[in-house]
CSV table of C-alpha atoms in Angstrom, one decimal:
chain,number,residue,atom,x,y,z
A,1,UNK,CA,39.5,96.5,130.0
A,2,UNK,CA,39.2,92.9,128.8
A,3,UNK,CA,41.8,90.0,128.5
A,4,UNK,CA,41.0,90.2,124.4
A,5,UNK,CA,41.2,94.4,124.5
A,6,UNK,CA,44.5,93.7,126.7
A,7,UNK,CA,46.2,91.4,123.9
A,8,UNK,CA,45.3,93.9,120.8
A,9,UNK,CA,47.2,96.6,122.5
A,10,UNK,CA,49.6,95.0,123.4
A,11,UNK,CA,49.7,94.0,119.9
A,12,UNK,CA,49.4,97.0,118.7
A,13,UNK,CA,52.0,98.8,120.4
A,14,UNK,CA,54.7,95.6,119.3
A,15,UNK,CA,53.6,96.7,115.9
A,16,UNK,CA,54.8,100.5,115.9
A,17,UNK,CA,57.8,99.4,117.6
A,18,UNK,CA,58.8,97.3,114.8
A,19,UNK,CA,57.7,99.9,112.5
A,20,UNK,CA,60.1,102.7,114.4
A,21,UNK,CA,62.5,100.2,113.9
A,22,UNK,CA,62.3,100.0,110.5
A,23,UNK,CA,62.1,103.3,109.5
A,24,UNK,CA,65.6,104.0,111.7
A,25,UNK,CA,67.2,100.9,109.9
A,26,UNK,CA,66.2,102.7,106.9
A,27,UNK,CA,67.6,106.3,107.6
A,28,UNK,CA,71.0,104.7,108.9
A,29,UNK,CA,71.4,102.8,106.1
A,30,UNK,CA,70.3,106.2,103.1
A,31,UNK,CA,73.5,107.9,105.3
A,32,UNK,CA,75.7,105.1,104.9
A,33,UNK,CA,75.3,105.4,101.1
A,34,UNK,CA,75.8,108.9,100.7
A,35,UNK,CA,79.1,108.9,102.7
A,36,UNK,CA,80.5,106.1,100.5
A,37,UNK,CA,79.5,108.0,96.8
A,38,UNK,CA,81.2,111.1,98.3
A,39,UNK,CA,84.8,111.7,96.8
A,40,UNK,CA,88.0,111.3,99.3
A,41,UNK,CA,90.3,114.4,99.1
A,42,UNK,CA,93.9,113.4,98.1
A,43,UNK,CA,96.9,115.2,97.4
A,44,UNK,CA,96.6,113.3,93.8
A,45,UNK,CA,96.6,116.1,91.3
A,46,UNK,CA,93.6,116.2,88.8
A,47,UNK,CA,93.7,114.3,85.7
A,48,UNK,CA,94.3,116.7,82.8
A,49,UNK,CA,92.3,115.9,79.4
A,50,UNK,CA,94.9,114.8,77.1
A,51,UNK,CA,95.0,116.4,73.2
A,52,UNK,CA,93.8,113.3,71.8
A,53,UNK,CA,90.9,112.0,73.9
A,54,UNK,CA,91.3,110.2,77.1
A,55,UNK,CA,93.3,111.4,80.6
A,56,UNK,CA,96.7,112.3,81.4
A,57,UNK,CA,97.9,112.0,85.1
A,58,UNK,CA,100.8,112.4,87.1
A,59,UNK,CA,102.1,108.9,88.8
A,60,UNK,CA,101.7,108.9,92.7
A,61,UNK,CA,102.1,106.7,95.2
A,62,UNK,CA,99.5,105.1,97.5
A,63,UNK,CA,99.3,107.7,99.6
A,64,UNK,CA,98.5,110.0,96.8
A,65,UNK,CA,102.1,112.0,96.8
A,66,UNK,CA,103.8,112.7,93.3
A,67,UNK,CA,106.3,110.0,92.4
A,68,UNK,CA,109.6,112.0,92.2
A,69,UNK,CA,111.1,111.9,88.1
A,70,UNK,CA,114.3,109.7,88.5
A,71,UNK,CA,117.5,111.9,88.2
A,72,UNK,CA,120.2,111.3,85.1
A,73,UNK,CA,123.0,112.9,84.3
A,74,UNK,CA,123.0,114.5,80.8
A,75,UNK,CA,125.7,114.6,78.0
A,76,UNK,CA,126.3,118.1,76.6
A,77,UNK,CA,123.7,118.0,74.1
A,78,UNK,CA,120.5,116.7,76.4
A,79,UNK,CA,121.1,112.8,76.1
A,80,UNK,CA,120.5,111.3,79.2
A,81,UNK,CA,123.3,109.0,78.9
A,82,UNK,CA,126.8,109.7,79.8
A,83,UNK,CA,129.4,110.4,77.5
A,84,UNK,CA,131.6,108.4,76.4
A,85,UNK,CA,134.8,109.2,78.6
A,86,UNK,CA,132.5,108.9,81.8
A,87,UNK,CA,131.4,105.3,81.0
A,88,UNK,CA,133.8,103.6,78.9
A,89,UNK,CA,137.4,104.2,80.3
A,90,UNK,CA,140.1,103.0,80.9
A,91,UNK,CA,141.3,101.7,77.9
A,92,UNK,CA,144.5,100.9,76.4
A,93,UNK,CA,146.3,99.8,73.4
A,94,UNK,CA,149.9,100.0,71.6
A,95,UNK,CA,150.9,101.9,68.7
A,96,UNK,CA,151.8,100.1,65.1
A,97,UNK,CA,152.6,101.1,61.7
A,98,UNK,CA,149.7,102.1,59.8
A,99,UNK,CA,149.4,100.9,55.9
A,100,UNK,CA,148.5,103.6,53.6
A,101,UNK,CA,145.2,104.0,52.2
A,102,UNK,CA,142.6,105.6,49.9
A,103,UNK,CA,142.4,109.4,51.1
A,104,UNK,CA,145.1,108.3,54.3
A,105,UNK,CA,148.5,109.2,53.8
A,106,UNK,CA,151.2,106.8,55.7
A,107,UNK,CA,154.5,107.6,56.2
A,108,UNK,CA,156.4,104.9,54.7
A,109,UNK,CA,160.1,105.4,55.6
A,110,UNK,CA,158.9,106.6,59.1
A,111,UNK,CA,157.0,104.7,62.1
A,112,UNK,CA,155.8,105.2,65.5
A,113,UNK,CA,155.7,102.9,68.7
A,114,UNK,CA,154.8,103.1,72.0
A,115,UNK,CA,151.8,102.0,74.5
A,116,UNK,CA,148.7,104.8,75.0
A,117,UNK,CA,146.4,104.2,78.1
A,118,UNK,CA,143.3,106.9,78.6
A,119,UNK,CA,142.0,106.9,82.5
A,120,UNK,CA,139.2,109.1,84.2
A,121,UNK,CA,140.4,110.8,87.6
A,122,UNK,CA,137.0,112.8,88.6
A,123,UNK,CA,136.3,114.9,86.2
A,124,UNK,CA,139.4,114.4,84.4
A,125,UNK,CA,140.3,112.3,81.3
A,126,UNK,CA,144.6,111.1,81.8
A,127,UNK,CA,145.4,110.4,77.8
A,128,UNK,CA,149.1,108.9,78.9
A,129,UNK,CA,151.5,107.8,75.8
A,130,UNK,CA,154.6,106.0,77.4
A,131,UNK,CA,157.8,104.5,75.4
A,132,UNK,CA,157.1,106.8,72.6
A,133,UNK,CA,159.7,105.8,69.8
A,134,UNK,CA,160.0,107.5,66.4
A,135,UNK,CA,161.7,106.0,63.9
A,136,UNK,CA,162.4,107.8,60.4
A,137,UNK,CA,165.5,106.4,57.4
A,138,UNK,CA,165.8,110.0,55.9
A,139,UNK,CA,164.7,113.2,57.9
A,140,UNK,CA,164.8,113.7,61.2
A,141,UNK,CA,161.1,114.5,62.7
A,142,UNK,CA,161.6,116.4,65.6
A,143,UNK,CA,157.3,116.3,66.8
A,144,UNK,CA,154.4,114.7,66.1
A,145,UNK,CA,150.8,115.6,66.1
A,146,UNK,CA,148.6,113.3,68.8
A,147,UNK,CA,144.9,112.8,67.7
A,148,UNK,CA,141.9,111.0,69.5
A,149,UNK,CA,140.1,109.5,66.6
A,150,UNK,CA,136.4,107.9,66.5
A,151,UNK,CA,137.8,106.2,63.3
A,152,UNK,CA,139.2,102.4,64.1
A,153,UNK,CA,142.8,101.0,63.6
A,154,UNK,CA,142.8,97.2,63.2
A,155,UNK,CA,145.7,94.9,62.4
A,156,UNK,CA,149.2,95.4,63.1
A,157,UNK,CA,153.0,96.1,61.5
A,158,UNK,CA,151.3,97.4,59.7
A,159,UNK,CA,147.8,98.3,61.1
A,160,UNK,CA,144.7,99.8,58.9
A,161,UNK,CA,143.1,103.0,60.5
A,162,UNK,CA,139.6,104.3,59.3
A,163,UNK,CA,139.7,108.1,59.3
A,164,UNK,CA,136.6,110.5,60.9
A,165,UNK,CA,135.7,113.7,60.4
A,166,UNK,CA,135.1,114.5,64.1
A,167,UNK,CA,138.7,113.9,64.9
A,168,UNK,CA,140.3,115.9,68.1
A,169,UNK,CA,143.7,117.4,68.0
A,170,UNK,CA,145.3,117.0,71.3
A,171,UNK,CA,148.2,119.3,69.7
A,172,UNK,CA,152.0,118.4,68.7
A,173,UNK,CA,154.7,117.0,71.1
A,174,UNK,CA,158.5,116.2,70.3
A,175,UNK,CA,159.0,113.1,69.1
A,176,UNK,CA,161.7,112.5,71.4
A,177,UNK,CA,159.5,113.0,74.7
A,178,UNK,CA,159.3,109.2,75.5
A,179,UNK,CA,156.3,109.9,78.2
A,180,UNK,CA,154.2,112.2,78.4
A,181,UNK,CA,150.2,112.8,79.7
A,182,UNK,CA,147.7,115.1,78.6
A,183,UNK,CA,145.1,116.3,81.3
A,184,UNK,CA,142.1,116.7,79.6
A,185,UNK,CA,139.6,118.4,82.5
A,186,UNK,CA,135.9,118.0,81.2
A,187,UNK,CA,136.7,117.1,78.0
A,188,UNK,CA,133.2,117.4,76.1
A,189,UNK,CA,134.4,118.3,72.7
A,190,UNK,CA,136.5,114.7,72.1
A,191,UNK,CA,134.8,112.1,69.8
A,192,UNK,CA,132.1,110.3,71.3
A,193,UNK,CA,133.4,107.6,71.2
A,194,UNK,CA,137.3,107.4,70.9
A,195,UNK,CA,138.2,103.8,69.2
A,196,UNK,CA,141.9,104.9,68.3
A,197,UNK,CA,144.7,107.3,69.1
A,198,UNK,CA,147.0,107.9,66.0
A,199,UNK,CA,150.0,110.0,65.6
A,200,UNK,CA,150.5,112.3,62.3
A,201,UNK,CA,153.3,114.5,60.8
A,202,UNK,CA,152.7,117.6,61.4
A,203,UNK,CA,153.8,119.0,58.4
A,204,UNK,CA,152.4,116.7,55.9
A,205,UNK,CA,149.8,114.9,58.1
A,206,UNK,CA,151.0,111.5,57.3
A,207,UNK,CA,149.8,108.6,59.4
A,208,UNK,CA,153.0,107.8,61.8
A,209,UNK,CA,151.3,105.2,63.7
A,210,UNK,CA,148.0,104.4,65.7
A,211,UNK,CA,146.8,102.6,68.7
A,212,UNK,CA,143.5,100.8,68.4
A,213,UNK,CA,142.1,101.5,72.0
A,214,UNK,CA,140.0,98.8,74.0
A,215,UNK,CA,139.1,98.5,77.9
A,216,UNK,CA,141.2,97.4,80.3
A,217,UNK,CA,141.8,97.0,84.2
């Protein structure tokens, strides 16, 4: 073989080893692209087609777990936001005359005094009336009615109070007790929220006096 028939192989054969090359470039590279348009399995539920058009999915993290739905505590009728005598208590405030009114009856010869403070102990609401004094010129009131009002009492000797409907009756103590405490244990059917505290004749249902109820330490 010649020095010129030497160089063409030799040519020849560089050639189909680039070639070979190529083509194996080629097929490596076609792989690589399938692999990366193939979906990744996750734990990520699939998106559900919403009524309107569009996608609906659940939230998840990065690692494609469910993001847990935050927890609240829910008021008797579904609202996730606590009732009134789990957030707002204690509160306190001291009983004065109250002035009659349009549709509010007052006892005028007869008054009520004293100090109320409402506290939460657990699952208990403490409605506490201390240095209850009745005073009356005529008749001799031996009890009083004790009502936890959503209406307001504002002013004092004498004090204004705006009736509600939605009024709770704690029931009737004698006016001579000078302390006493009702333990109200989940009390979901007071008024959401209490503003005031009033005391009433029993008989007549005359305003006696009310405390206008605000937060304190």
């Amino acid at each position: 073989m010649t020095r010129a028939s030497r160089r063409w192989l030799f040519a020849a054969v560089a050639l189909l080893a680039l070639v070979a090359v190529l083509i194996a470039w080629r097929a490596i590279q076609t792989e690589r692209g399938i692999d990366a348009a193939e979906p990744v399995a996750t734990t990520t539920p699939l998106a559900e087609q919403g009524l309107q058009g569009g996608t609906l999915v659940s939230p998840s993290n990065t690692l494609g777990a469910p993001v847990p739905e935050p927890a609240t505590d829910d008021h008797a009728d579904g609202s996730p936001i606590d009732p009134w005598w789990r957030r707002v208590p204690p509160v306190a405030g001291d009983l004065v005359p109250i002035a009659p009114i349009d549709g509010i009856a007052s006892a005028d010869d007869r008054s009520a005094s004293g100090h109320v403070r409402i506290a939460r102990a657990g699952e208990h609401l403490l409605v506490r009336i201390t240095d209850l004094r009745v005073a009356s010129s005529d008749t001799e009131l031996p009890g009083v009615r004790v009502v936890l009002s959503e209406g307001t009492v504002v002013g004092a000797r004498p004090g204004l109070w705006t009736g509600h409907e939605d009024d709770d009756d704690l029931g009737t103590i004698p006016s001579d007790v000078g302390t006493i405490t009702f333990d109200l244990e989940s009390p979901r059917g007071i008024p959401d929220p209490v503003r005031s505290l009033v005391l009433l004749d029993p008989d007549s249902g005359a305003v006696l006096g009310g405390a206008a109820l605000l937060p304190t330490d």
